[in-house]
Coordinates of C-alpha atoms (C1' of nucleotides) in Angstrom, one line a residue:
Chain Z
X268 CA 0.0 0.0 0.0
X269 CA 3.0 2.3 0.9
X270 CA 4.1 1.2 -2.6
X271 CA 1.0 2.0 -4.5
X272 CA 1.0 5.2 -2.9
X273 CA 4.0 6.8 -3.7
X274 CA 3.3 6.1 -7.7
X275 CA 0.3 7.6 -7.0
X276 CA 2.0 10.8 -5.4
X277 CA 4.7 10.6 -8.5
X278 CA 2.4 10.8 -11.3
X279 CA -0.4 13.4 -9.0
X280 CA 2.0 16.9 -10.1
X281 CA 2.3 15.5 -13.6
X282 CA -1.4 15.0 -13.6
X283 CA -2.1 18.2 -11.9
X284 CA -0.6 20.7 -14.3
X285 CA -1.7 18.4 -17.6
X286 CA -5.3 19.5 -16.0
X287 CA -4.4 23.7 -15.3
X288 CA -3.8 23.7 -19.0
X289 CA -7.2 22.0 -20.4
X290 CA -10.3 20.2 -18.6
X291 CA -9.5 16.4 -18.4
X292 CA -11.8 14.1 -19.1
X293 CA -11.8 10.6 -17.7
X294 CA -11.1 8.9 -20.9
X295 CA -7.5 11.2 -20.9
X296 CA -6.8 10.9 -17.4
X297 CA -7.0 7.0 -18.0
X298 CA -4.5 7.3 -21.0
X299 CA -2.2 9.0 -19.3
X300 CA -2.6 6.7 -16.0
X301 CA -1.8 4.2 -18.8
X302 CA 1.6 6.0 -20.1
X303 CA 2.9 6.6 -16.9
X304 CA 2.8 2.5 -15.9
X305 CA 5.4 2.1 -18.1
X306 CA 7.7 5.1 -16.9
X307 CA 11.6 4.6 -16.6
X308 CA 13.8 6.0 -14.2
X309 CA 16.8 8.6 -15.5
X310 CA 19.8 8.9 -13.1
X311 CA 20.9 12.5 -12.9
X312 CA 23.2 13.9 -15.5
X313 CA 22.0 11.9 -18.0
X314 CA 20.6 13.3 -21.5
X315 CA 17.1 12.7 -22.1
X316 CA 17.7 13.8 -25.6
X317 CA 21.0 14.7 -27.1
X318 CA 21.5 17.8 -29.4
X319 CA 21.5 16.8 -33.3
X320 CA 20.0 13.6 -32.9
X321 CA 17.0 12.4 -34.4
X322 CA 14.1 12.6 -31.5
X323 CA 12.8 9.3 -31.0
X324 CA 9.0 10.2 -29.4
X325 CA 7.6 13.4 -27.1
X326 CA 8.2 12.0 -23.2
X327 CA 6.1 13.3 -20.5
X328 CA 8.1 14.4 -17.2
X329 CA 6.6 12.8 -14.3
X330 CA 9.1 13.3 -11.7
X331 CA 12.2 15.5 -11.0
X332 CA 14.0 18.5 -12.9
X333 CA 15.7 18.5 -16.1
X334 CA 16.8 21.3 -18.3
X335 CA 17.3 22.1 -21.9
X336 CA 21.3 23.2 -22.0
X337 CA 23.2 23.9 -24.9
X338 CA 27.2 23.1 -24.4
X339 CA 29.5 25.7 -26.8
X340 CA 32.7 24.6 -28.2
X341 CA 35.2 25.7 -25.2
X342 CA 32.7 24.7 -22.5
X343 CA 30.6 27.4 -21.8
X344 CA 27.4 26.2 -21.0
X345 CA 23.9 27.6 -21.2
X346 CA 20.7 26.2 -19.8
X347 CA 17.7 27.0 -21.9
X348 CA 15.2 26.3 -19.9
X349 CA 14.4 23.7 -16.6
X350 CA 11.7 21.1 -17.1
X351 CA 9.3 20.4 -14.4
X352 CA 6.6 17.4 -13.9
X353 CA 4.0 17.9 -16.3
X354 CA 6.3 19.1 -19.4
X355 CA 6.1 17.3 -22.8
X356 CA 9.3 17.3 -23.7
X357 CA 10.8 16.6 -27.9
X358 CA 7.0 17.4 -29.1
X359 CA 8.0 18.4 -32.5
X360 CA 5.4 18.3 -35.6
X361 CA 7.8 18.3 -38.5
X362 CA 9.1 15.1 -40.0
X363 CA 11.7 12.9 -38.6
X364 CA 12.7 16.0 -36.4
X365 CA 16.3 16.8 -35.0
X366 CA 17.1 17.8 -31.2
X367 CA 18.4 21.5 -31.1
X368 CA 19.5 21.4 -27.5
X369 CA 20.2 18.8 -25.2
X370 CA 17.8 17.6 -22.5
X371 CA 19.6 16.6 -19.4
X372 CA 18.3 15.1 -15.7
X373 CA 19.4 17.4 -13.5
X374 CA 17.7 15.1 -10.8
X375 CA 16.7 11.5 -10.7
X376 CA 13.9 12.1 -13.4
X377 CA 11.1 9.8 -13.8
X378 CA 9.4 9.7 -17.6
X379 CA 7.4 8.1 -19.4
X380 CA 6.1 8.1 -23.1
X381 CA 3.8 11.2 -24.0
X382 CA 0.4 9.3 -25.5
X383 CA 0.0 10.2 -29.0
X384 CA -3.0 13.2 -29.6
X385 CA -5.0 14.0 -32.8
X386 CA -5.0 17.7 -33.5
X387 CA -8.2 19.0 -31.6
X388 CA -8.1 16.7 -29.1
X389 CA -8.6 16.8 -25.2
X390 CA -5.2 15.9 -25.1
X391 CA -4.3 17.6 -28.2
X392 CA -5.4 21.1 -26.8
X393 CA -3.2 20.5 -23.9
X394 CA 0.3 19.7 -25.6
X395 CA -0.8 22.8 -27.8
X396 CA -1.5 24.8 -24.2
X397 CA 1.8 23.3 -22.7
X398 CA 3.8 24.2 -26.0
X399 CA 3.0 27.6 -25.7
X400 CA 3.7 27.8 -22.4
X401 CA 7.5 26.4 -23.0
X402 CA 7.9 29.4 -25.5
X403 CA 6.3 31.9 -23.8
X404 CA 8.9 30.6 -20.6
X405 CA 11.8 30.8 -23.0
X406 CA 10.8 34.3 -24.5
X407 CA 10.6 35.6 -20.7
X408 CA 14.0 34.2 -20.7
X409 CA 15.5 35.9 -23.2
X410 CA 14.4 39.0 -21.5
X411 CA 15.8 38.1 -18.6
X412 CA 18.9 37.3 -20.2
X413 CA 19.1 40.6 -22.4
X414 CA 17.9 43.4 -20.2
X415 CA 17.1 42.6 -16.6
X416 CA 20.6 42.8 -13.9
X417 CA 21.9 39.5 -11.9
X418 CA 19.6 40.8 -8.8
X419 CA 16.6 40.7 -10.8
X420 CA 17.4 37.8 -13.0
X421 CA 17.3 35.5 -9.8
X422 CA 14.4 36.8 -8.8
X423 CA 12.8 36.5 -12.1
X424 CA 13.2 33.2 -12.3
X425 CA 12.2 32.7 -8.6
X426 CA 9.2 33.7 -9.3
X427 CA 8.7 32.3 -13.0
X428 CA 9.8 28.8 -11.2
X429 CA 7.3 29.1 -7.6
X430 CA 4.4 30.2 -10.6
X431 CA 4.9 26.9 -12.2
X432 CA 5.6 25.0 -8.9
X433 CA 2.3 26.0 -8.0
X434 CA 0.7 25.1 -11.1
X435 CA 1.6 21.3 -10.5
X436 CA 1.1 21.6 -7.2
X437 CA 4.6 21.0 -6.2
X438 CA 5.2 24.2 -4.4
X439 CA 4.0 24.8 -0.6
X440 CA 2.7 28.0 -0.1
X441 CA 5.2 30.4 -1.0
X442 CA 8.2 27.5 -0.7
X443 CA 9.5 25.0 -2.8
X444 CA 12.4 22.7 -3.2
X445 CA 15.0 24.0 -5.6
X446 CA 17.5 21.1 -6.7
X447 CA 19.8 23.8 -8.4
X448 CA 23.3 24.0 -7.5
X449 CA 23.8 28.0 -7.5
X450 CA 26.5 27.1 -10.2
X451 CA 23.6 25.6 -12.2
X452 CA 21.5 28.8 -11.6
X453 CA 24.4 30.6 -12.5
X454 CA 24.8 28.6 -16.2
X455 CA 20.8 29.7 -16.9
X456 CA 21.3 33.2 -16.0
X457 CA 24.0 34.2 -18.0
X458 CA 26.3 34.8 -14.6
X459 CA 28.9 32.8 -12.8
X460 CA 28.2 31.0 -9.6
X461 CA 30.6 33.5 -7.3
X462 CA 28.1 36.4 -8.4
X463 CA 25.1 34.1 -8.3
X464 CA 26.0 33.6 -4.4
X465 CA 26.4 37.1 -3.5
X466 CA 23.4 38.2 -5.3
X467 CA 21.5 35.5 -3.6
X468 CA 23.2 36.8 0.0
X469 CA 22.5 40.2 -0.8
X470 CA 18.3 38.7 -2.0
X471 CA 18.2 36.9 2.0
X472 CA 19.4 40.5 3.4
X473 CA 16.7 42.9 1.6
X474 CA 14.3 39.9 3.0
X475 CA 13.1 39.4 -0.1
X476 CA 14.1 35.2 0.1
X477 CA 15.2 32.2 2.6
X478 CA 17.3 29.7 0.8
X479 CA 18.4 26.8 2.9
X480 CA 18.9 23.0 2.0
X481 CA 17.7 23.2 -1.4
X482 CA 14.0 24.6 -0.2
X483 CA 13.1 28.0 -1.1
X484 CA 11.0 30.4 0.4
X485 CA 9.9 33.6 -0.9
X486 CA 9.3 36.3 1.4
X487 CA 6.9 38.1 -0.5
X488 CA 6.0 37.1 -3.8
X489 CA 4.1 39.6 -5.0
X490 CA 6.0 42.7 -3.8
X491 CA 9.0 41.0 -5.2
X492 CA 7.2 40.7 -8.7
X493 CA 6.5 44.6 -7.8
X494 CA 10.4 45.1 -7.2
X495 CA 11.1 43.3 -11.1
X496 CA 8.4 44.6 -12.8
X497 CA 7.3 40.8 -13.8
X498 CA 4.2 40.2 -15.5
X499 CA 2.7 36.4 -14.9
X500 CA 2.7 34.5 -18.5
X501 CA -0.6 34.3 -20.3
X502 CA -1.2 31.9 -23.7
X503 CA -4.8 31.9 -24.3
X504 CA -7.9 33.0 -23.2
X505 CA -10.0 30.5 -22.3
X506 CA -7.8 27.9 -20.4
X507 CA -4.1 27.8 -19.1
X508 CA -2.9 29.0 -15.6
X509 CA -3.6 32.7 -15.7
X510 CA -7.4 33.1 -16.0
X511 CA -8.9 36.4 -17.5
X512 CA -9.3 38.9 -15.4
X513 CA -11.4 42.2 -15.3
X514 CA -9.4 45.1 -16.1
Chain F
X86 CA 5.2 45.3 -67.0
X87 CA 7.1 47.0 -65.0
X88 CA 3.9 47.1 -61.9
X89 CA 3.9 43.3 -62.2
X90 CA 7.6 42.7 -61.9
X91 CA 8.0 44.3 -58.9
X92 CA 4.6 42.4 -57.5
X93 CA 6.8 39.3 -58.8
X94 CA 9.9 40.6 -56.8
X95 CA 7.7 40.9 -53.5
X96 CA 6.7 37.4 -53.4
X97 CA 9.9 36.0 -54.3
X98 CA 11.8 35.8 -51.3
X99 CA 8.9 34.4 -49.5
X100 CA 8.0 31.6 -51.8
X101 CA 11.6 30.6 -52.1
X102 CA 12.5 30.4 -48.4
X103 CA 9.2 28.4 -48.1
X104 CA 10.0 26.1 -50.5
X105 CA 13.2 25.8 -49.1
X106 CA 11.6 24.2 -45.9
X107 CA 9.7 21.6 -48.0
X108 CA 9.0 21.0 -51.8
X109 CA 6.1 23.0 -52.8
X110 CA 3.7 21.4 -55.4
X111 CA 2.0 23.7 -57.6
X112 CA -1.5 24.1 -56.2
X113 CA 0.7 25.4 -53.0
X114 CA 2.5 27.9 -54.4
X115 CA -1.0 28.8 -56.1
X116 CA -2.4 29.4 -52.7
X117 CA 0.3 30.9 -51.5
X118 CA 0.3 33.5 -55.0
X119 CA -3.7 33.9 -54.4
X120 CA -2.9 35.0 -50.6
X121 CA -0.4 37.4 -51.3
X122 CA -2.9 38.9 -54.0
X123 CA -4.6 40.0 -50.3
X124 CA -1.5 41.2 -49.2
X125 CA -1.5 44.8 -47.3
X126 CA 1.1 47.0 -46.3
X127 CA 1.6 48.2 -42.8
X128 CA 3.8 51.1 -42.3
X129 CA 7.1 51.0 -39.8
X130 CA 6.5 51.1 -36.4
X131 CA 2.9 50.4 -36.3
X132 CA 2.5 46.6 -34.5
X133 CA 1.2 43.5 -36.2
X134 CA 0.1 41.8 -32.9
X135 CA 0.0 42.9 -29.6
X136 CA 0.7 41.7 -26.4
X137 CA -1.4 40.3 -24.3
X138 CA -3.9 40.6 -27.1
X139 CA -6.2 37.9 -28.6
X140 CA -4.1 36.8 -31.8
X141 CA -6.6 36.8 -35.0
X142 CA -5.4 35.0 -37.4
X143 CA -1.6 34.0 -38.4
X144 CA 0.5 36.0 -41.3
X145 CA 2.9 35.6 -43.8
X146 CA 5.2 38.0 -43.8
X147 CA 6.2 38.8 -47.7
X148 CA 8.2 42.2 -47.5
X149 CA 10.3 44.4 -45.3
X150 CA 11.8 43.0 -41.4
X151 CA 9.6 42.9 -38.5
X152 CA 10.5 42.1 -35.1
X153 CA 9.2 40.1 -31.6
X154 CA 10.0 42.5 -29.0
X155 CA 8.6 43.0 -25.2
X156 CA 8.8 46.4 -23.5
X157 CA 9.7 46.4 -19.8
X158 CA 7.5 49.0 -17.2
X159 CA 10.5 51.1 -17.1
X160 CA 11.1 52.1 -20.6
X161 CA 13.9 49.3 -21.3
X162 CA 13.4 47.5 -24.4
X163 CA 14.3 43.4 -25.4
X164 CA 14.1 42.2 -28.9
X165 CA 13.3 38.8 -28.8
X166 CA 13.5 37.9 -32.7
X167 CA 13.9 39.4 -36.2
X168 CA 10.8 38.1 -38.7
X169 CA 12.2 38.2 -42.0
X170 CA 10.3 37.8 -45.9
X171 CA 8.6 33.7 -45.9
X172 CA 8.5 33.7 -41.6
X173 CA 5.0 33.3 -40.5
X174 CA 4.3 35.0 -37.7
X175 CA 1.0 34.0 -35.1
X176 CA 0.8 30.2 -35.5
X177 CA -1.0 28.9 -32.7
X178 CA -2.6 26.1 -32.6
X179 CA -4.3 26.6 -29.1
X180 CA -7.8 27.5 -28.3
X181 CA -7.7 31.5 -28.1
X182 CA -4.4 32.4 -28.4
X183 CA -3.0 35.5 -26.6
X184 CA -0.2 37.0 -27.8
X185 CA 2.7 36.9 -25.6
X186 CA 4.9 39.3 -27.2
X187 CA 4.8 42.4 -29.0
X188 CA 5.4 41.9 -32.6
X189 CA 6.4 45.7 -34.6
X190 CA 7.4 46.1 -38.1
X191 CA 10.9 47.5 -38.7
X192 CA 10.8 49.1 -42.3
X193 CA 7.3 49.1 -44.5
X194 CA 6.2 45.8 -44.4
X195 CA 3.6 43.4 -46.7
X196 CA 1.9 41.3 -45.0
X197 CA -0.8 38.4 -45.8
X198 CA -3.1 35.8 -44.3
X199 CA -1.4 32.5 -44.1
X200 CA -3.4 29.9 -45.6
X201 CA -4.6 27.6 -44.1
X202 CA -3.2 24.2 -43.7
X203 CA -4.4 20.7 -43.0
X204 CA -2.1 18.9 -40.6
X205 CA 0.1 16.4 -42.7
X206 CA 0.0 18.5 -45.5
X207 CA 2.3 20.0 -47.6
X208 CA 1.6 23.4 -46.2
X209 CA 1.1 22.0 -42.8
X210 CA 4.8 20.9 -43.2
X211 CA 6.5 23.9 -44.0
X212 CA 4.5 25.3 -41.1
X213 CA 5.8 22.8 -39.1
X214 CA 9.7 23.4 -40.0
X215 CA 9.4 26.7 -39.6
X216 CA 8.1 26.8 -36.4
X217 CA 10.7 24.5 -35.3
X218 CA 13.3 27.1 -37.1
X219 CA 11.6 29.8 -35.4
X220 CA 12.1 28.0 -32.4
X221 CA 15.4 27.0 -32.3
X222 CA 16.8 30.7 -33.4
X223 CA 14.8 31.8 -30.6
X224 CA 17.4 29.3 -28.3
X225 CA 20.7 30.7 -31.0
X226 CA 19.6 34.1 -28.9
X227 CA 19.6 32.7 -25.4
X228 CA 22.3 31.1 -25.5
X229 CA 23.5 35.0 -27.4
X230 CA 22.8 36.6 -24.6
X231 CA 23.6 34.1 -22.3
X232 CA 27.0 33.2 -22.8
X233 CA 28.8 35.2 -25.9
X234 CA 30.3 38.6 -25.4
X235 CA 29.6 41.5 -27.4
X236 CA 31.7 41.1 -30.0
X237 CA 30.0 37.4 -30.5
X238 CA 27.1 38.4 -30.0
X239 CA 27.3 40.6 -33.2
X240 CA 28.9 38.7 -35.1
X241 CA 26.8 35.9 -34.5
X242 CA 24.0 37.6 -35.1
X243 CA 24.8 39.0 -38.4
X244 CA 26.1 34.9 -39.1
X245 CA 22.5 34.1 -38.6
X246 CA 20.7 36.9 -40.4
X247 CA 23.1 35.9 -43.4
X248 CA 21.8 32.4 -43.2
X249 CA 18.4 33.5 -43.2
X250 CA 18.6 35.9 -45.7
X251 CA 20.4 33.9 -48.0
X252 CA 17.9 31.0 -47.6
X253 CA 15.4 33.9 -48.8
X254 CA 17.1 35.3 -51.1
X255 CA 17.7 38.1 -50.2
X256 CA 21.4 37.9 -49.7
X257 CA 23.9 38.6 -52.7
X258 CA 27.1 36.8 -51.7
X259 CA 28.2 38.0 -48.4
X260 CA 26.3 40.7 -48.5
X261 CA 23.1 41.7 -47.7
X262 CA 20.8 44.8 -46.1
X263 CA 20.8 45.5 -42.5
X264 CA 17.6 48.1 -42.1
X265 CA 18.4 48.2 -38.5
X266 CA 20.0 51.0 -36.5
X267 CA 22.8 50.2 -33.7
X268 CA 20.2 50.6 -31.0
X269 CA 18.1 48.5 -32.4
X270 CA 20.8 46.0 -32.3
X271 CA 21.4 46.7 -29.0
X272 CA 17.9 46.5 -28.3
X273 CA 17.7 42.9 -29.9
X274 CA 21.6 42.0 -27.8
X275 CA 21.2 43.3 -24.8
X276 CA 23.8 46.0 -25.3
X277 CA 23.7 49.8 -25.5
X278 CA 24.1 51.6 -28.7
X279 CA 27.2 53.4 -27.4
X280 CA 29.1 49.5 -27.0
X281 CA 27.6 48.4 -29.8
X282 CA 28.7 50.9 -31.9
X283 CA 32.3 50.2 -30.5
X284 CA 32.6 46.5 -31.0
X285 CA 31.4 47.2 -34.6
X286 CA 34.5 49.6 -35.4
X287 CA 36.3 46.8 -33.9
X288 CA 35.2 44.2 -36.1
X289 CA 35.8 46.7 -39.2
X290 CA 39.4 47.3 -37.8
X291 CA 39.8 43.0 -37.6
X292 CA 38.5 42.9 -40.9
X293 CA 35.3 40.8 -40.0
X294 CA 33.1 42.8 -41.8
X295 CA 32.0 46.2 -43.8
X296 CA 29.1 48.2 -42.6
X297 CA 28.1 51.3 -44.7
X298 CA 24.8 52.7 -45.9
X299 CA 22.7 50.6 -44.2
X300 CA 24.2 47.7 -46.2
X301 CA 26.5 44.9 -44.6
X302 CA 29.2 42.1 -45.6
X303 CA 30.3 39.9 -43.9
X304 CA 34.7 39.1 -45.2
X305 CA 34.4 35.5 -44.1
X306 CA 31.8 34.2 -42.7
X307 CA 33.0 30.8 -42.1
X308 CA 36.0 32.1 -41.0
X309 CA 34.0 34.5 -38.2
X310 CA 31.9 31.6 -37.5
X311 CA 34.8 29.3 -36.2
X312 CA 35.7 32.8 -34.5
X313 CA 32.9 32.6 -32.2
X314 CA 32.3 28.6 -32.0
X315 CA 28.8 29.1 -34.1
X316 CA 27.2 26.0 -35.7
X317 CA 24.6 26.8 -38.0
X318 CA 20.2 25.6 -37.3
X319 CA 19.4 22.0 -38.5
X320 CA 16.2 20.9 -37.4
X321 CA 14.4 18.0 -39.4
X322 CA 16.7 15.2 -40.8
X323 CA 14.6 15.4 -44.7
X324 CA 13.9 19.2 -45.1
X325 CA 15.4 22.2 -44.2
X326 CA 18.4 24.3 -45.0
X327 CA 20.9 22.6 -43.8
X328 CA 21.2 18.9 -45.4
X329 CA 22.3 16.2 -44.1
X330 CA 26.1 15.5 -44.6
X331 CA 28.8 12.7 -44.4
X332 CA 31.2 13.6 -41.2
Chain V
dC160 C1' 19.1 73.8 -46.9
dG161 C1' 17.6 72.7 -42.3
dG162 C1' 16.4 69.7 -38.7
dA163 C1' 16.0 65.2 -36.8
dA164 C1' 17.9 60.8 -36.4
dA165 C1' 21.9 58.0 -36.3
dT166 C1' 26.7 57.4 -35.5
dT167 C1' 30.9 58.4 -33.3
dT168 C1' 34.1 59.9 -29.6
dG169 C1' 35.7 60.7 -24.7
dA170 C1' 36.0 60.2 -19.7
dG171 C1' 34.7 58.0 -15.8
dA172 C1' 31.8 54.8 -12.9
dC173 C1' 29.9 50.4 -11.9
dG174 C1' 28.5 45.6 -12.3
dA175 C1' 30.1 41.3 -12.9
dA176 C1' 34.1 38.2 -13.9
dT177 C1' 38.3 36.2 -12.4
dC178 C1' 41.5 34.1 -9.4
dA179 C1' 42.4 32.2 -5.2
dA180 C1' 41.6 30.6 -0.8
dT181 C1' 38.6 28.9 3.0
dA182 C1' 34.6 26.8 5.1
dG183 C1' 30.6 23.7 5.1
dC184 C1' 28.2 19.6 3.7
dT185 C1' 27.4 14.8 2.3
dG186 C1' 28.3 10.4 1.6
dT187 C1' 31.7 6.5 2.1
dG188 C1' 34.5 3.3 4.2
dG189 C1' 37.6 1.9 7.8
Chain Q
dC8 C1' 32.1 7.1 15.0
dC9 C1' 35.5 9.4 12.8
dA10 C1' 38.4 10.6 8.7
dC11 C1' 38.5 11.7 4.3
dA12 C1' 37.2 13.0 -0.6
dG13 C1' 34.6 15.7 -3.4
dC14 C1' 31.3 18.8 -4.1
dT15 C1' 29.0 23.2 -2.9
dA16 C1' 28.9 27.6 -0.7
dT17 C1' 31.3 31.6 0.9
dT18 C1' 34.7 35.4 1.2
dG19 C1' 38.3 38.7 -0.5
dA20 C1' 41.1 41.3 -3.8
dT21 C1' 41.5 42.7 -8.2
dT22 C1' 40.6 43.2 -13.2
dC23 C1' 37.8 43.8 -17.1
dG24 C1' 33.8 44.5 -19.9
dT25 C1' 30.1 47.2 -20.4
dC26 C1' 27.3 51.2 -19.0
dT27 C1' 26.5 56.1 -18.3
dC28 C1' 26.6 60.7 -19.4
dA29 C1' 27.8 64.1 -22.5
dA30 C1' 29.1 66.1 -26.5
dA31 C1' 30.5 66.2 -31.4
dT32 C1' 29.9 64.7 -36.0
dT33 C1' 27.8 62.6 -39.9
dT34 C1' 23.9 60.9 -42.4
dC35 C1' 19.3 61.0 -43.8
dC36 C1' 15.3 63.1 -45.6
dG37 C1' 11.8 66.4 -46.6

DNA sequence: CGGAAATTTGAGACGAATCAATAGCTGTGG
DNA sequence: CCACAGCTATTGATTCGTCTCAAATTTCCG
C-alpha cells in the first residue's frame, strides 16, 4: 500500500498541471494513467535527448528536474530552460525531427512516453496549451537574459519557477524545493556561480528570500514581482494558468 | 510590366524560403500566390500583434523586417526575434491564443493571411519546419545573450541573419541589407548603442566585416563563424536548410 | 538647406568576472 | 564514529567589460 501510494504521489504533479492547462476528461486521465505505468527511471546527468539527434518520441516528465542546455565549443554552458513534472518534452510536428538542445536530468527524473494526440483533441489542446507555455517561458527568458541585472534575474526566475511550482502543485505556499546548485543557476542566468552567491546573499538580506537546503522560500511574492516589474505568463484566453481577469 | 515585376519581386523571397523548408507542389505555391494577392502593407512602427492581445489569425510575412519585441515598465526594451520575408508570424494552434509578445514592423512591411493548412499536408509541413526554425533561433539568442560577449554576440548575429537571408534570397554573396540602427541591435543583444557601436568599429578594424549605408558584408563568414564557435540551425533530418552531410 | 535621427568619440563609474583561498556539507569506508 | 574525498557555498582582492553621461559629427530626408 505504501508502494501504491507513492506512484500515485509521483504521477499526481504531472497530472495536476496536464489538467491547469485544459479540462481532463476521464477517458484522458485513463491514458495517461496508462503511459505513466510504463515510466523509466533517469539517473541525474544523463541526456534525455542529445543535441543533433533524431528525437525518438515526445516523453512526458513525471518526476524531477531536467533542463534544456546547450554546451558551446570551449565549455561554456547555457541552460535553456528547466523542465518540471508535467512538461512534454521533444514534441516536434515536422518530420523525422532533430534535437536542437540537449535535455539533461538534472535530478533522478522519472518519464514516461507522451500518448499520442489528434489535432483538436482533449489531449491535443493540452500539448498545444503546454507548448505555448515552454515558448512563452523561454521568451521571458531571453528578456531576462538581455535586459534585466543578476539581482533581478534571480528573482525573475524565482518567481517564473514558484508560478509553475504551483501550477503542478509541487510548491508549498510560497516554498519550494529547488535542486539547483547556485552554479547551475548561474549557467541559466547568464552569470557565474561567485556572483550568483552574492546576489543570492544580498536577496536573504533585503528579505526578499530564505534559501536553505535546497527549499526555497519567498518572502513576499508579489511585492518581489512589484520590485522586477514581472508580468505572470498568459497563452490563451480560455484555459491555461492565468485566468482572465477584469481590467 | 514594370507594376507586375515588382509584384513578382515581393513574393519572391517568401516563396523561395518556403520552398526551401519543404518541396512545394503547384497548387501550394497557387495558394500561396492567391494569398499574397490580399496582401496589405503596414507602415514602420505600427505593430502587427499585440501583447497580451487575442491573436486573429496568423501572417505571412512577404516584404520588409519585423520584429518580436517586449517592453519592460520602465522604458527598457528586449528584442526577442527578427521576422524576415517567408517567416509566418501568429501560428498557434491553441484554443484563443494570446499574444505573448509584442510583434512591430521594422521598415514598411507586406503582410498576408497565411493559408490555411491541414495537418500532414504540404503546407502543414513547411509550417511545421518553420516553427521548429523559429524555435530554435529563438534558443541561438539565449544562448547569445547568455554566454557570448559583445563582439559574438554581433557577429553571431549578423552569421544568422546571413543564413536566413540567404535561404530567402535576399542575400547577394556575403552581403546583404541590415535596415536596422545600432540601438536597435542593442535593443535585440542586450547591449547599449554606445558598445555596440564600439565592437562594430572593432570588427571593421579586424576585418570581420564592412558596414556602410545601411548595407553589410560579412569578409568570411566561415572564417568568423569558427571565430565565435557558431554551428549553423538544423532541425528536421529530410527538409530544411541545412542537409544532411557525411562527417 | 535645415532639422532630426543615427553614428561616433571621450571620460569616468559600476556591475560582474576572475583568481584564489577557506569553510561547510554529504556520503563513504575503515 | 571518525576521517577523508569531493562537491558546494562563501569570502576577499583585483581586473575587465560594459554602461552612463555628455558632446560632437555625420547621415538621412523632406
Amino acid at each position: 500500500m505504501i508502494r501504491a501510494a507513492t506512484i500515485i504521489d509521483d504521477r499526481q504533479p504531472a497530472l495536476q498541471r496536464l489538467a491547469a492547462l485544459a479540462p481532463l476528461d476521464a477517458e484522458v486521465i485513463d491514458t495517461i494513467v496508462a503511459a505513466a505505468g510504463q515510466a523509466q527511471t533517469i539517473r541525474a546527468r544523463r541526456e534525455l535527448v542529445s543535441e543533433g539527434r533524431e528525437i525518438a518520441e515526445p516523453l512526458l516528465l513525471l518526476r524531477g528536474w531536467a533542463a534544456r542546455v546547450r554546451l558551446l565549443p570551449d565549455g561554456r554552458r547555457q541552460f535553456l530552460s528547466f523542465l518540471l513534472p508535467g512538461d512534454v518534452v521533444g514534441h516536434c510536428p515536422q518530420p523525422r525531427p532533430v534535437a536542437v538542445a540537449t535535455i539533461v536530468a538534472l535530478t533522478d527524473v522519472l518519464v514516461c512516453a507522451a500518448p499520442p494526440a489528434a489535432p483538436g483533441s482533449v489531449l491535443g489542446t493540452v500539448y498545444a496549451v503546454g507548448d505555448a507555455l515552454d515558448q512563452a517561458y523561454v521568451l521571458a527568458h531571453v528578456t531576462r537574459l538581455g535586459r534585466l541585472n543578476a539581482q533581478e534575474r534571480i528573482g525573475d526566475l524565482l518567481l517564473e519557477l514558484h508560478e509553475r511550482l504551483t501550477l503542478n502543485g509541487m510548491a508549498r505556499g510560497t516554498s519550494f524545493d529547488l535542486p539547483l546548485t547556485q552554479e547551475t543557476l548561474a549557467d541559466a542566468l547568464g552569470l557565474t556561480s561567485v556572483h550568483v552567491n552574492r546576489m543570492v546573499q544580498q536577496a536573504r538580506r533585503e528579505n526578499d528570500l530564505q534559501w536553505k537546503g535546497g527549499r526555497v522560500t519567498l518572502l513576499d511574492p508579489p511585492g518581489l514581482a512589484r520590485k522586477i516589474g514581472r508580468v505572470p505568463v498568459r497563452v490563451s484566453a480560455t484555459v491555461g494558468p492565468q485566468p482572465a481577469r477584469a481590467r
